[in-house]
Tab-separated table of C-alpha atoms and ligand atoms in Angstrom:
chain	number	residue	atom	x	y	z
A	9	UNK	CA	23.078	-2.425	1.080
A	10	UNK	CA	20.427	-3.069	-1.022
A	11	UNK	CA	19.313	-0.870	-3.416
A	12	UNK	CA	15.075	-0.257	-4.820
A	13	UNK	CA	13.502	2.450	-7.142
A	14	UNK	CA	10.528	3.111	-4.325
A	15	UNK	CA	10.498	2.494	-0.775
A	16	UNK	CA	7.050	2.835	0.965
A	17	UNK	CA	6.808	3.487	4.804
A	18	UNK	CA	3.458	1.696	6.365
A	19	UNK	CA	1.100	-0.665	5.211
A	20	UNK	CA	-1.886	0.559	5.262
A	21	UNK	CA	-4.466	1.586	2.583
A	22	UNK	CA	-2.377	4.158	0.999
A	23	UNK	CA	0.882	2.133	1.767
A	24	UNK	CA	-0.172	-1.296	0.411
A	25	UNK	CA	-2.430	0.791	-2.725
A	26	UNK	CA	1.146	2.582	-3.275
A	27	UNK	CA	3.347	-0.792	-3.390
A	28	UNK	CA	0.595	-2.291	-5.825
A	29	UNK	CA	1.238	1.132	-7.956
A	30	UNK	CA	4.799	1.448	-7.821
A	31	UNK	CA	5.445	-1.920	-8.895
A	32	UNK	CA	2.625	-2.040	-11.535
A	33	UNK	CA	5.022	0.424	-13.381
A	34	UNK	CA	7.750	-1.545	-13.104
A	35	UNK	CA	9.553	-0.043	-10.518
A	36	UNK	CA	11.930	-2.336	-7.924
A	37	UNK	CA	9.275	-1.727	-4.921
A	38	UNK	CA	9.527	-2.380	-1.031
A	39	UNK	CA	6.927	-2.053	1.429
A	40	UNK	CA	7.889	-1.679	5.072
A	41	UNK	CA	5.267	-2.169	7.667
A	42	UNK	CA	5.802	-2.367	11.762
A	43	UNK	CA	3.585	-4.186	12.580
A	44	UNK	CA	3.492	-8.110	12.324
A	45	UNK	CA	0.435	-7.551	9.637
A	46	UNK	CA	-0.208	-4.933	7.027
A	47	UNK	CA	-3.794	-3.170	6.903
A	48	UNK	CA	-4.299	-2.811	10.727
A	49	UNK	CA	-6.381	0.031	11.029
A	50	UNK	CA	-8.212	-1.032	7.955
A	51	UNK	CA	-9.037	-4.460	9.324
A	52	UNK	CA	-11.040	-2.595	12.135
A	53	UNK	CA	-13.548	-0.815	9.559
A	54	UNK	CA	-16.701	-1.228	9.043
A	55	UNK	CA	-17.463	-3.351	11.860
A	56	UNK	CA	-14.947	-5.662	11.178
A	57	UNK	CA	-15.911	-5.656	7.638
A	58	UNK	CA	-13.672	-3.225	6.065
A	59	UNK	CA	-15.447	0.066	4.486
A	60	UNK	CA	-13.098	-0.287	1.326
A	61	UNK	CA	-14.540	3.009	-0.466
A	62	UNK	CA	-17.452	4.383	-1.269
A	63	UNK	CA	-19.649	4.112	-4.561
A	64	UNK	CA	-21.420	8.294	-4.448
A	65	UNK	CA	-20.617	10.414	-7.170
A	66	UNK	CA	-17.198	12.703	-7.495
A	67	UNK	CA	-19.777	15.768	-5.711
A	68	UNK	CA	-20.370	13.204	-3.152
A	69	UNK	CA	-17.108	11.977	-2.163
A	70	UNK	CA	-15.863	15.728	-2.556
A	71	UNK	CA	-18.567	16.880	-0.587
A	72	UNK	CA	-17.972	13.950	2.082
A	73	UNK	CA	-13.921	15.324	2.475
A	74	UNK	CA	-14.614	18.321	4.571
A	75	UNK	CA	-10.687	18.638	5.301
A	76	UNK	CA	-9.096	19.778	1.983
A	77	UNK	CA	-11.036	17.626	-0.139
A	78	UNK	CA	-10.908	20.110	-3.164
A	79	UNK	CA	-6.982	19.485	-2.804
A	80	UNK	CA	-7.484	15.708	-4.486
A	81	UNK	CA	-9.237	16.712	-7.509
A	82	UNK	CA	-6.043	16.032	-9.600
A	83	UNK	CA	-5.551	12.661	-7.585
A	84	UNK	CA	-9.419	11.429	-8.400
A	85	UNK	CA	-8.472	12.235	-12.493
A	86	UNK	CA	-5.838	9.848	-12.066
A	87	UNK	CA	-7.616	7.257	-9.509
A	88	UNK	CA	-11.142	7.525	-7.985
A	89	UNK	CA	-13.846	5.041	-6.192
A	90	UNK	CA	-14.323	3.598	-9.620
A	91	UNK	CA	-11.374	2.922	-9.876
A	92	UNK	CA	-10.814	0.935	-6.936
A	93	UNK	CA	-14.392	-0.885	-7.169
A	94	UNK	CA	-13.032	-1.570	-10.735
A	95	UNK	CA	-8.968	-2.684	-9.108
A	96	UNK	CA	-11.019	-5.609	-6.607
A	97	UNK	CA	-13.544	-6.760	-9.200
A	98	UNK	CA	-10.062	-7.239	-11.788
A	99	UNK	CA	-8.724	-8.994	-8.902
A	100	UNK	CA	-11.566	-11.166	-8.259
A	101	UNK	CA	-12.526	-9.603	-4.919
A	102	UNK	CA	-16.405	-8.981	-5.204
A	103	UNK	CA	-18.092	-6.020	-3.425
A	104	UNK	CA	-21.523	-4.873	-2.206
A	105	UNK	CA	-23.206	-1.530	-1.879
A	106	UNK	CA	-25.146	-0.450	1.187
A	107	UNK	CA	-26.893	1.855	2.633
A	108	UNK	CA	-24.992	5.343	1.757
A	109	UNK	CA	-23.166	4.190	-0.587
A	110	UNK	CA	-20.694	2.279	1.880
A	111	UNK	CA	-18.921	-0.304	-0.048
A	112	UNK	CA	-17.948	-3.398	1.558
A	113	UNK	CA	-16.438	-7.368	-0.135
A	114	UNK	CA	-19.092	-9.864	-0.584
A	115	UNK	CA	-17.114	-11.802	2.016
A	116	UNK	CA	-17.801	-9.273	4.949
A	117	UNK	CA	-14.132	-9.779	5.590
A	118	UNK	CA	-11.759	-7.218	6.003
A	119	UNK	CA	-9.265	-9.919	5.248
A	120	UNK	CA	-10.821	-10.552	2.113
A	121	UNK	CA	-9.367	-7.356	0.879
A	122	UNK	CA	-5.889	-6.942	2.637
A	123	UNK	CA	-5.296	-10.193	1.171
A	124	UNK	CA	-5.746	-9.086	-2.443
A	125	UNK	CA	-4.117	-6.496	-1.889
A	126	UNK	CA	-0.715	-8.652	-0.575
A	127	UNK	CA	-1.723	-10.517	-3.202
A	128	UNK	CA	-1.107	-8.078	-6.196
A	129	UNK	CA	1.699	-6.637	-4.766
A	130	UNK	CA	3.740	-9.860	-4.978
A	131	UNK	CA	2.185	-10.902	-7.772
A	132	UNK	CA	3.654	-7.771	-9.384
A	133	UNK	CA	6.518	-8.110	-7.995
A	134	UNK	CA	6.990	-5.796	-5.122
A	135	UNK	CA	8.395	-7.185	-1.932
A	136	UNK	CA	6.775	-6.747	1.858
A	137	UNK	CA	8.890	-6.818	4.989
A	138	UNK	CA	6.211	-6.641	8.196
A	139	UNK	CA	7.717	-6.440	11.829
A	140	UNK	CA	9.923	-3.668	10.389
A	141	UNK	CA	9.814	-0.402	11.541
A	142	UNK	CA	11.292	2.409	10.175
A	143	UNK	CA	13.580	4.501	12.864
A	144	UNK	CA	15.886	7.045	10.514
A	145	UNK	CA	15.833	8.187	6.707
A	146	UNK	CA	18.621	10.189	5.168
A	147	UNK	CA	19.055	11.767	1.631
A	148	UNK	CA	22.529	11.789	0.595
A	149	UNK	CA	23.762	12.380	-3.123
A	150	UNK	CA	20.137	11.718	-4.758
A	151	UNK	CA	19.183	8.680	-2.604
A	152	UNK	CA	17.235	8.061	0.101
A	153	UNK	CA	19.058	6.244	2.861
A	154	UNK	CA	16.455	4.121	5.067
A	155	UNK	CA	17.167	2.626	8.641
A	156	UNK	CA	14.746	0.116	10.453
A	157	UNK	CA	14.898	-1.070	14.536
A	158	UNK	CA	16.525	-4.609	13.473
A	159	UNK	CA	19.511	-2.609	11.543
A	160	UNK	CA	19.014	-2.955	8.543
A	161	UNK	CA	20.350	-0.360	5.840
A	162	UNK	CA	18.469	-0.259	2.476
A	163	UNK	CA	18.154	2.800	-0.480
A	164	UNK	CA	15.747	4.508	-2.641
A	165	UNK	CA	15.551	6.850	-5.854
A	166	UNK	CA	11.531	7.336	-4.320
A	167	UNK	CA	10.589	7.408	-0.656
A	168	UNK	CA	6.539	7.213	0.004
A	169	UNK	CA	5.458	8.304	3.477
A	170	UNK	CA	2.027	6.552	4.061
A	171	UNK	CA	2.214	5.947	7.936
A	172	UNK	CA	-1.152	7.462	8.704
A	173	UNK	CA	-2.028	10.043	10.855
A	174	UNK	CA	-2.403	10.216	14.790
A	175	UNK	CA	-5.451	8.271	16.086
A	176	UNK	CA	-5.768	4.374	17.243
A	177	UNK	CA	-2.398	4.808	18.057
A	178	UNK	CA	-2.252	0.984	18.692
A	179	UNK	CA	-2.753	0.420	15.068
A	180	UNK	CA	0.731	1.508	14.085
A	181	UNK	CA	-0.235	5.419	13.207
A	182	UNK	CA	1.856	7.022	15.566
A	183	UNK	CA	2.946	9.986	13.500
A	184	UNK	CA	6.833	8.996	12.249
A	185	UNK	CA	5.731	10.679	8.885
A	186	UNK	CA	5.078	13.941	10.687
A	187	UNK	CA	8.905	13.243	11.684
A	188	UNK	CA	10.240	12.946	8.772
A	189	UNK	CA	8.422	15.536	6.990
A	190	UNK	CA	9.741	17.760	9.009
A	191	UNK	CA	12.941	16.852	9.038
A	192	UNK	CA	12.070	18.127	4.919
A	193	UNK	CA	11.570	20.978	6.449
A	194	UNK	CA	7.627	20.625	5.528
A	195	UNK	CA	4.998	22.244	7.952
A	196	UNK	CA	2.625	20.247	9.827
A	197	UNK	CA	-0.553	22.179	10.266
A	198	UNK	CA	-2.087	21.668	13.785
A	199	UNK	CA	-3.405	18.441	14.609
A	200	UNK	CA	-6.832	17.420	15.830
A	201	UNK	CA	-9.105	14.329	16.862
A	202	UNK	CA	-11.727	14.606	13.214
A	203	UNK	CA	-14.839	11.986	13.741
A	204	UNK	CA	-15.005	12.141	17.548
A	205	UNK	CA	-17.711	9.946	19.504
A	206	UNK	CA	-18.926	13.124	21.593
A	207	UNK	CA	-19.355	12.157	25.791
A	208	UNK	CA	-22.621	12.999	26.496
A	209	UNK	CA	-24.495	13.842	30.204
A	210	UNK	CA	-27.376	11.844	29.237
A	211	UNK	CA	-28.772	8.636	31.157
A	212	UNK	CA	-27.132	6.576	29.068
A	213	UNK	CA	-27.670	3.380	31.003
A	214	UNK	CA	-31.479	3.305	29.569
A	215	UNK	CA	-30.232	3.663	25.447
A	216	UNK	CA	-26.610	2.072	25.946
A	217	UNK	CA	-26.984	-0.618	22.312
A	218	UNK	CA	-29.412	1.411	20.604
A	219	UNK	CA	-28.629	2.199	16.975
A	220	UNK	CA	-31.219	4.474	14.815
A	221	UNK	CA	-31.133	4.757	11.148
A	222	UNK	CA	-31.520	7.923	9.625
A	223	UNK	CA	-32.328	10.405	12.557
A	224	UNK	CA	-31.522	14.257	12.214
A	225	UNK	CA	-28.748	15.651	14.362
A	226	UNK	CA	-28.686	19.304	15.036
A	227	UNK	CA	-26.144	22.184	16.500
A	228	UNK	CA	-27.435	26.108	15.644
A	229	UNK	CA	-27.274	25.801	11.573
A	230	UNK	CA	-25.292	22.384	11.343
A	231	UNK	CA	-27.941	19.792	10.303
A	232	UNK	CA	-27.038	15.936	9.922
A	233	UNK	CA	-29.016	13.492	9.132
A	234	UNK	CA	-27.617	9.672	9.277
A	235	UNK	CA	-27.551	6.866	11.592
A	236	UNK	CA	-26.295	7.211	15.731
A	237	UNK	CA	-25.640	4.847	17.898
A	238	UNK	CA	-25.987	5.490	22.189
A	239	UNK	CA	-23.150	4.249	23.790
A	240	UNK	CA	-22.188	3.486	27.438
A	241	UNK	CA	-20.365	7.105	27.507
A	242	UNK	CA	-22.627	9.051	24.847
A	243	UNK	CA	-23.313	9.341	21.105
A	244	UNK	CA	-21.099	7.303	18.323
A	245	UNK	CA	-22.200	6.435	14.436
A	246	UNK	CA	-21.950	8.312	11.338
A	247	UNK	CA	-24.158	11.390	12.714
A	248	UNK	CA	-22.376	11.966	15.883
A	249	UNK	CA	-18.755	11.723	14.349
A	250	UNK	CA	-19.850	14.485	11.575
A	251	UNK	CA	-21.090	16.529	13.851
A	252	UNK	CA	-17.715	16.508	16.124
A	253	UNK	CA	-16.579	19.029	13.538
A	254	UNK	CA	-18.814	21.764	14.370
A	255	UNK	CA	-18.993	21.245	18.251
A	256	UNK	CA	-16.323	21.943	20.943
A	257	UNK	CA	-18.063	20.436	24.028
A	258	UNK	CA	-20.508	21.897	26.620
A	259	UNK	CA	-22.746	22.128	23.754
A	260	UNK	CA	-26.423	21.367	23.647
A	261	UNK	CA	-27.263	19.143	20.471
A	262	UNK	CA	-30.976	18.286	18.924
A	263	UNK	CA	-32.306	15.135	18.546
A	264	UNK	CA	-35.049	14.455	15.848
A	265	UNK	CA	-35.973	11.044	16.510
A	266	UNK	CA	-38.206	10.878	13.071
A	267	UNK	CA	-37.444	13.584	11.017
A	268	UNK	CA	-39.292	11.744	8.045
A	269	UNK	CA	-42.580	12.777	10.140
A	270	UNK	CA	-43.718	16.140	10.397
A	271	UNK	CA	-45.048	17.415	13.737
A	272	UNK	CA	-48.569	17.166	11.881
A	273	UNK	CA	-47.930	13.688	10.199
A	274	UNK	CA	-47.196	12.406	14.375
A	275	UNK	CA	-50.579	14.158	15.499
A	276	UNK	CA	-52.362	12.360	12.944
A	277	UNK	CA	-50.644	9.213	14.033
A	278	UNK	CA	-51.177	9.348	17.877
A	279	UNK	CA	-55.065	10.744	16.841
A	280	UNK	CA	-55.183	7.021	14.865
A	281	UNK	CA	-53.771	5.221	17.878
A	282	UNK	CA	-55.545	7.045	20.885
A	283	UNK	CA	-56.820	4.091	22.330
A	284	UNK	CA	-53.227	2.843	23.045
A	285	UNK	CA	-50.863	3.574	25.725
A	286	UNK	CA	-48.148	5.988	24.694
A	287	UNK	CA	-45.487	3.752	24.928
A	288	UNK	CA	-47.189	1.014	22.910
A	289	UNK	CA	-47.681	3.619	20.129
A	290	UNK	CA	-44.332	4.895	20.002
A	291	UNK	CA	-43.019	1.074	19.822
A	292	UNK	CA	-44.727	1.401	15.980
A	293	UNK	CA	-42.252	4.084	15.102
A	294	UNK	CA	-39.097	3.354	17.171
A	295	UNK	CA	-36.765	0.746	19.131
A	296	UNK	CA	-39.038	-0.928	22.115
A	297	UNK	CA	-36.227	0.431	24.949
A	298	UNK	CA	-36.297	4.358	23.077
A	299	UNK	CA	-40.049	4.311	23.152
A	300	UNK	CA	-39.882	2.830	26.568
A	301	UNK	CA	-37.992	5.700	27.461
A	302	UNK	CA	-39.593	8.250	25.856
A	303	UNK	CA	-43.160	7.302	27.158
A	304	UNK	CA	-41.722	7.121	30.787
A	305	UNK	CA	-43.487	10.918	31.474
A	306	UNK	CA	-46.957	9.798	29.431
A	307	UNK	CA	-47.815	6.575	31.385
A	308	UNK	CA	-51.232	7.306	29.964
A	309	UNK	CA	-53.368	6.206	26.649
A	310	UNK	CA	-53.083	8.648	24.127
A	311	UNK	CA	-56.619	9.585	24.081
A	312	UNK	CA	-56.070	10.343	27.901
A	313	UNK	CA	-53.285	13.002	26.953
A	314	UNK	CA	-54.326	16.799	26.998
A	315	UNK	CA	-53.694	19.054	23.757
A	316	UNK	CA	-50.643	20.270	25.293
A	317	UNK	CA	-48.972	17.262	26.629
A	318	UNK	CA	-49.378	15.729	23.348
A	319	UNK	CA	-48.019	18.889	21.767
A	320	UNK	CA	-44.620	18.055	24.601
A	321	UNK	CA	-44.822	14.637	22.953
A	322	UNK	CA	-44.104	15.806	19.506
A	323	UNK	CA	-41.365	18.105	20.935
A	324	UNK	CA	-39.564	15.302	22.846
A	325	UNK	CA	-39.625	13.445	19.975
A	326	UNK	CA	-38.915	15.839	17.344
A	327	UNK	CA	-36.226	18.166	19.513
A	328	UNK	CA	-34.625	16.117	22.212
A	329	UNK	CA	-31.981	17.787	23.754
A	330	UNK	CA	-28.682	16.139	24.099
A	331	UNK	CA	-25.671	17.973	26.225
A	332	UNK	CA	-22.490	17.000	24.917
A	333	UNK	CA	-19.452	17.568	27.789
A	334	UNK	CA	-16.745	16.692	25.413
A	335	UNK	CA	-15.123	15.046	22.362
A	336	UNK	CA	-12.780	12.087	22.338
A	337	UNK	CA	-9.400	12.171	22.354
A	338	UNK	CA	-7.544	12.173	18.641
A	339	UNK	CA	-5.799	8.922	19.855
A	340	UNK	CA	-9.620	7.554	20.564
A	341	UNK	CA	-11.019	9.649	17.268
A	342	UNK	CA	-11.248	7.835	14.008
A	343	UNK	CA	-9.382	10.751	12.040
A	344	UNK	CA	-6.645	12.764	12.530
A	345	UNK	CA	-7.770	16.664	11.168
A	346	UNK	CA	-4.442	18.365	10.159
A	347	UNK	CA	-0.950	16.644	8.831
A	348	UNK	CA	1.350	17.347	6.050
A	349	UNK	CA	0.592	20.915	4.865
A	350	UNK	CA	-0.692	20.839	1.380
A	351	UNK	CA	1.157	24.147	0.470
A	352	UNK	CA	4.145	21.835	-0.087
A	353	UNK	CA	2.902	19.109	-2.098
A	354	UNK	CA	2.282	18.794	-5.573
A	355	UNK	CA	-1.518	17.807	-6.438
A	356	UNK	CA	-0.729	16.353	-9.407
A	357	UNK	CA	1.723	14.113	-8.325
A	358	UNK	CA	1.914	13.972	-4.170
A	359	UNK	CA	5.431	15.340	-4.322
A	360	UNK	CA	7.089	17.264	-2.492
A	361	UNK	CA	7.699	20.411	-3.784
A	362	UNK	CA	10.821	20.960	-1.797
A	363	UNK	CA	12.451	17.775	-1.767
A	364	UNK	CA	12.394	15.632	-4.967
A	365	UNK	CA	11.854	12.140	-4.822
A	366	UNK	CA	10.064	12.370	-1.848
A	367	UNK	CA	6.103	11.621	-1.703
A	368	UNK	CA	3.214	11.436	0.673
A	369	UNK	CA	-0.325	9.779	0.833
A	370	UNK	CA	-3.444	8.751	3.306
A	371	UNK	CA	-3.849	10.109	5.800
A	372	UNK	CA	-0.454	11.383	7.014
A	373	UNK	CA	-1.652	14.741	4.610
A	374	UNK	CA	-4.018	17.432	5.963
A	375	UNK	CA	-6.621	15.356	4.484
A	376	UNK	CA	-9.710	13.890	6.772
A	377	UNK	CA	-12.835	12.497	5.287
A	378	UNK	CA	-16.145	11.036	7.420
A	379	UNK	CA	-16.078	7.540	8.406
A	380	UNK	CA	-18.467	5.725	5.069
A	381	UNK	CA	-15.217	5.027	2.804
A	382	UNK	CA	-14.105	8.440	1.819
A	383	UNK	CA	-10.896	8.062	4.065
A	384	UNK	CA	-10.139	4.751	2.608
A	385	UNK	CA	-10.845	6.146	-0.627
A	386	UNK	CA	-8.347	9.033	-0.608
A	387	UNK	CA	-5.944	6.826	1.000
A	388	UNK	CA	-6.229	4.338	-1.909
A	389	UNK	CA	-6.035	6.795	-4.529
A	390	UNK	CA	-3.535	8.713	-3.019
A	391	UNK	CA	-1.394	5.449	-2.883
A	392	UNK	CA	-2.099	4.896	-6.302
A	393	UNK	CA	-0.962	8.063	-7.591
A	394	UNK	CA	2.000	8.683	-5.279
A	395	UNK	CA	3.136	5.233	-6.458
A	396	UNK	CA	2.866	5.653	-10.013
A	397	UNK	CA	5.362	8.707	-10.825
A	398	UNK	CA	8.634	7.700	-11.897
A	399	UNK	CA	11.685	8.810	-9.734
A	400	UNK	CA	14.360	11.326	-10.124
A	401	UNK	CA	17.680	11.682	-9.438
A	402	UNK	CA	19.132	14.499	-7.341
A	403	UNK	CA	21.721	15.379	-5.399
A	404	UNK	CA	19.962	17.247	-2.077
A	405	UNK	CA	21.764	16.129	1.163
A	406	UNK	CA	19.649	15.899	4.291
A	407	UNK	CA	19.943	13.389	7.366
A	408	UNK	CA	16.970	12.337	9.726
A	409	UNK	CA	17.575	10.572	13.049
A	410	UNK	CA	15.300	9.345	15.016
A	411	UNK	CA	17.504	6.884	17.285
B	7	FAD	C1	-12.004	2.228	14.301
B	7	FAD	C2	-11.850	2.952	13.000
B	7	FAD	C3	-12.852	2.861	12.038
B	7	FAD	C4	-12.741	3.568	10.846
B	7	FAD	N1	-13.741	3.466	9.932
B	7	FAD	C5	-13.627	4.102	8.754
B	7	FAD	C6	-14.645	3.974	7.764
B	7	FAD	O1	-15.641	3.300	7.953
B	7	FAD	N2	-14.463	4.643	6.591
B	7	FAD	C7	-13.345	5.403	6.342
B	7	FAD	O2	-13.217	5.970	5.266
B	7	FAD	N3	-12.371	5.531	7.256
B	7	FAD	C8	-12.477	4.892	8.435
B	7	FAD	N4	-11.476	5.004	9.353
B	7	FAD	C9	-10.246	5.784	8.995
B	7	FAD	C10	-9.321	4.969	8.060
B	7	FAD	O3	-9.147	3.674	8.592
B	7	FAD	C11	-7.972	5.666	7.904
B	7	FAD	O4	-8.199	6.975	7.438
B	7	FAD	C12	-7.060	4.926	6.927
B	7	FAD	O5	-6.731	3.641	7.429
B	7	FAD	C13	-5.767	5.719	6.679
B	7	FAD	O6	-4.946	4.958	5.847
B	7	FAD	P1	-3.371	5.194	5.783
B	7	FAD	O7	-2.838	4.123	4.899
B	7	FAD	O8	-3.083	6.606	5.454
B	7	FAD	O9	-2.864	4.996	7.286
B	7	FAD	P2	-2.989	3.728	8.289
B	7	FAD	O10	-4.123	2.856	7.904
B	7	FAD	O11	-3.009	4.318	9.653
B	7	FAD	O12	-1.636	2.932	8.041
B	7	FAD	C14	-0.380	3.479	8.407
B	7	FAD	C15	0.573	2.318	8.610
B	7	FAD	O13	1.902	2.816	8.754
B	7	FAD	C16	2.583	1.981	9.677
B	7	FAD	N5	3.743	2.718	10.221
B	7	FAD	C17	3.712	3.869	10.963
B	7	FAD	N6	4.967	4.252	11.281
B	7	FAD	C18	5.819	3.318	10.749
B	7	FAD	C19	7.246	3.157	10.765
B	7	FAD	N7	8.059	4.021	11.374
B	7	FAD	N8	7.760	2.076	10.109
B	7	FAD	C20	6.959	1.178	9.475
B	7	FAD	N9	5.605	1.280	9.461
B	7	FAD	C21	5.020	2.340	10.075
B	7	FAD	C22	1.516	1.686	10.726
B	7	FAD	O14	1.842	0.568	11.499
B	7	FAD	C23	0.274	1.521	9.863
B	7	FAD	O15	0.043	0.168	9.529
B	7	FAD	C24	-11.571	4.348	10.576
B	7	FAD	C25	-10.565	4.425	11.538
B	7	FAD	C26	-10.694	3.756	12.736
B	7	FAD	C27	-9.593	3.881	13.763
């Protein structure tokens, strides 16, 4: 049987960040991963393009963790966004900023960044086995006792849960850590889809493709502002998926189409353009199929419009009303809400506080983030610091099957 200081179960973000860590301070590492690749889930961010973190300020990225984000102040100490923009620049991986702060590599390439971080990890040291999944742990007299599907037997000093939490299922995350936690005897708070596209009872057909930049979202006193994309089943991009965490479904949401425009400002602007047709006025401000759309009631010129239908103008423009019917699934969400309860975990160092030796990170803790980086930016620095505490011996003797 072979014998390692750390074993890490699931390459993703916090997985592969972890294995980087762990052997970076020397320790005998191995990272196991199911699937045939590491980084999965993190390939598909971004477009494609992988959203590696996110460049706001500590506020920001504490502000943009509406699930227990106060709970990784002692992690972002250790490792934050800096951090990581500073870990890929070392490692020759160049990255861009864009708009809010998303960070992405200069190679659009989620590749780009999975690679470097396969890279380090050998380069370090640590080993990888992929197409290896994890079916039982143990702890007998101090060690960890590890199992995977093809039979293999292998032990740890330090066992690092980072198999993600419940959505994309397809990815890999299909909750084993909430297994083995509580096999710990650990709590799992309740879980829940976090960053939902919300189904919608709007024509879609008409807006299906359109993406706006910067629109206001609103829900009673929940206010977003960011970008949203119509889909062929409702509302998607960063705006909608915030807003899933206020809304159940069956709700009626607001749509400012151009909230940089007071009601006034718009007046002023259809008085300039009167002699135009609606629609050919609104295709100034927005998308030509939106103001297509919206001008489908005004067929007329502007100046042809009476005081109060260009008063229903403004309002159709600056409160559209959108019924949502429903959220998606958690195994269609991008986030799972809930996981590992925090109560048991050490801040400082991602412990357990019940069973030594034994850590977690990403997103298999009650952690959840919006989409922009924050996610991948918790899972990173989660890794990090779960990987970089030196293990202990003990003597606790607990068995998990999972056969
Ligand atoms: C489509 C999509 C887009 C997203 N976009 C963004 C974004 O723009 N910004 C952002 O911040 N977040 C985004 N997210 C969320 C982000 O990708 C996740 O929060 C992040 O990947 C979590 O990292 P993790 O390492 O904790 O878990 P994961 O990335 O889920 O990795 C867990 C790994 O563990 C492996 N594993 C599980 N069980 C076992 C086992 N028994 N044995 C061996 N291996 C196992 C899995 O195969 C998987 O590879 C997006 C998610 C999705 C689905």
């Amino acid at each position: 049987m072979i014998h390692y200081d750390t074993i890490i179960i699931g390459g993703g973000p916090a997985g592969m960040m972890a294995a980087v860590s762990s052997a970076f301070f020397g320790q005998k590492t191995l990272l196991l991963e199911k699937n045939k690749r590491l980084g999965k889930k993190l390939a598909g961010t971004g477009g494609g393009r992988c959203n590696v973190t996110n460049s706001g300020s500590l506020d920001d990225i504490l502000d943009s963790i509406p699930g227990n984000g106060r709970f990784l102040y002692s992690v972002f100490s250790q490792f934050d966004n800096q951090d990581i923009i500073r870990f890929f620049e070392d490692n020759h991986v160049k990255l861009k900023e864009e708009d809010h702060g998303r960070m992405f590599p200069v190679t659009d390439k989620s590749q780009t960044i999975i690679t470097c971080l396969a890279d380090k990890i050998s380069e370090l040291g640590g080993h990888v086995q992929t197409n290896c999944e994890v079916v039982s742990v143990k702890k007998a007299a101090g060690l960890f006792h590890i199992k995977t599907n093809t039979g293999k037997k292998m032990v740890c000093q330090k066992l690092i849960v980072t198999t993600g939490g419940k959505s994309y299922p397809s990815t890999g995350s299909t909750g084993f850590g909430y297994e083995i936690a509580r096999h710990f005897n650990l709590k799992i708070t309740d879980l829940e889809a976090a960053e939902s596209p919300l189904l919608t009872d709007f024509p879609h057909k008409h807006l299906q493709g359109i993406s706006l930049t910067d629109i206001k979202l609103s829900y009673q006193r929940h206010s977003i502002t960011h970008d949203l994309l119509f889909t062929h089943f409702g509302l998607s991009g960063p705006a909608a998926l915030r807003m899933s965490s206020f809304i159940k479904g069956g709700e009626t949401l607001l749509l400012d189409f151009l909230p940089q425009m007071e009601p006034a400002e718009l007046s002023g602007f259809f008085e300039d353009h009167r002699h135009k047709t609606v629609k050919n006025t609104l295709k100034i401000l927005l998308p030509e199929r939106l103001a297509d759309f919206l001008a489908q009631p005004f067929p007329q010129k502007i100046k042809q419009l009476s005081p109060k239908h260009i008063q229903e103008l403004i309002h159709t423009i600056k409160q559209f009303p959108i019924k949502t019917t429903a959220k998606m699934s958690l195994a269609k969400s991008f986030v799972t809400k809930g996981g590992v309860s925090l109560k048991e975990i050490n801040p400082k160092t991602l412990e357990s506080k019940k069973t030594a030796g034994l850590y977690f990170a990403g997103e298999v803790l009650d952690i959840n983030a919006h989409t922009g980086g924050f996610n991948i930016t918790a899972a990173l620095c989660t890794g990090w610091v779960a990987g970089s505490q030196t293990p202990v011996c003990t003597d606790t003797d607990q068995s998990l099957a999972n056969e």
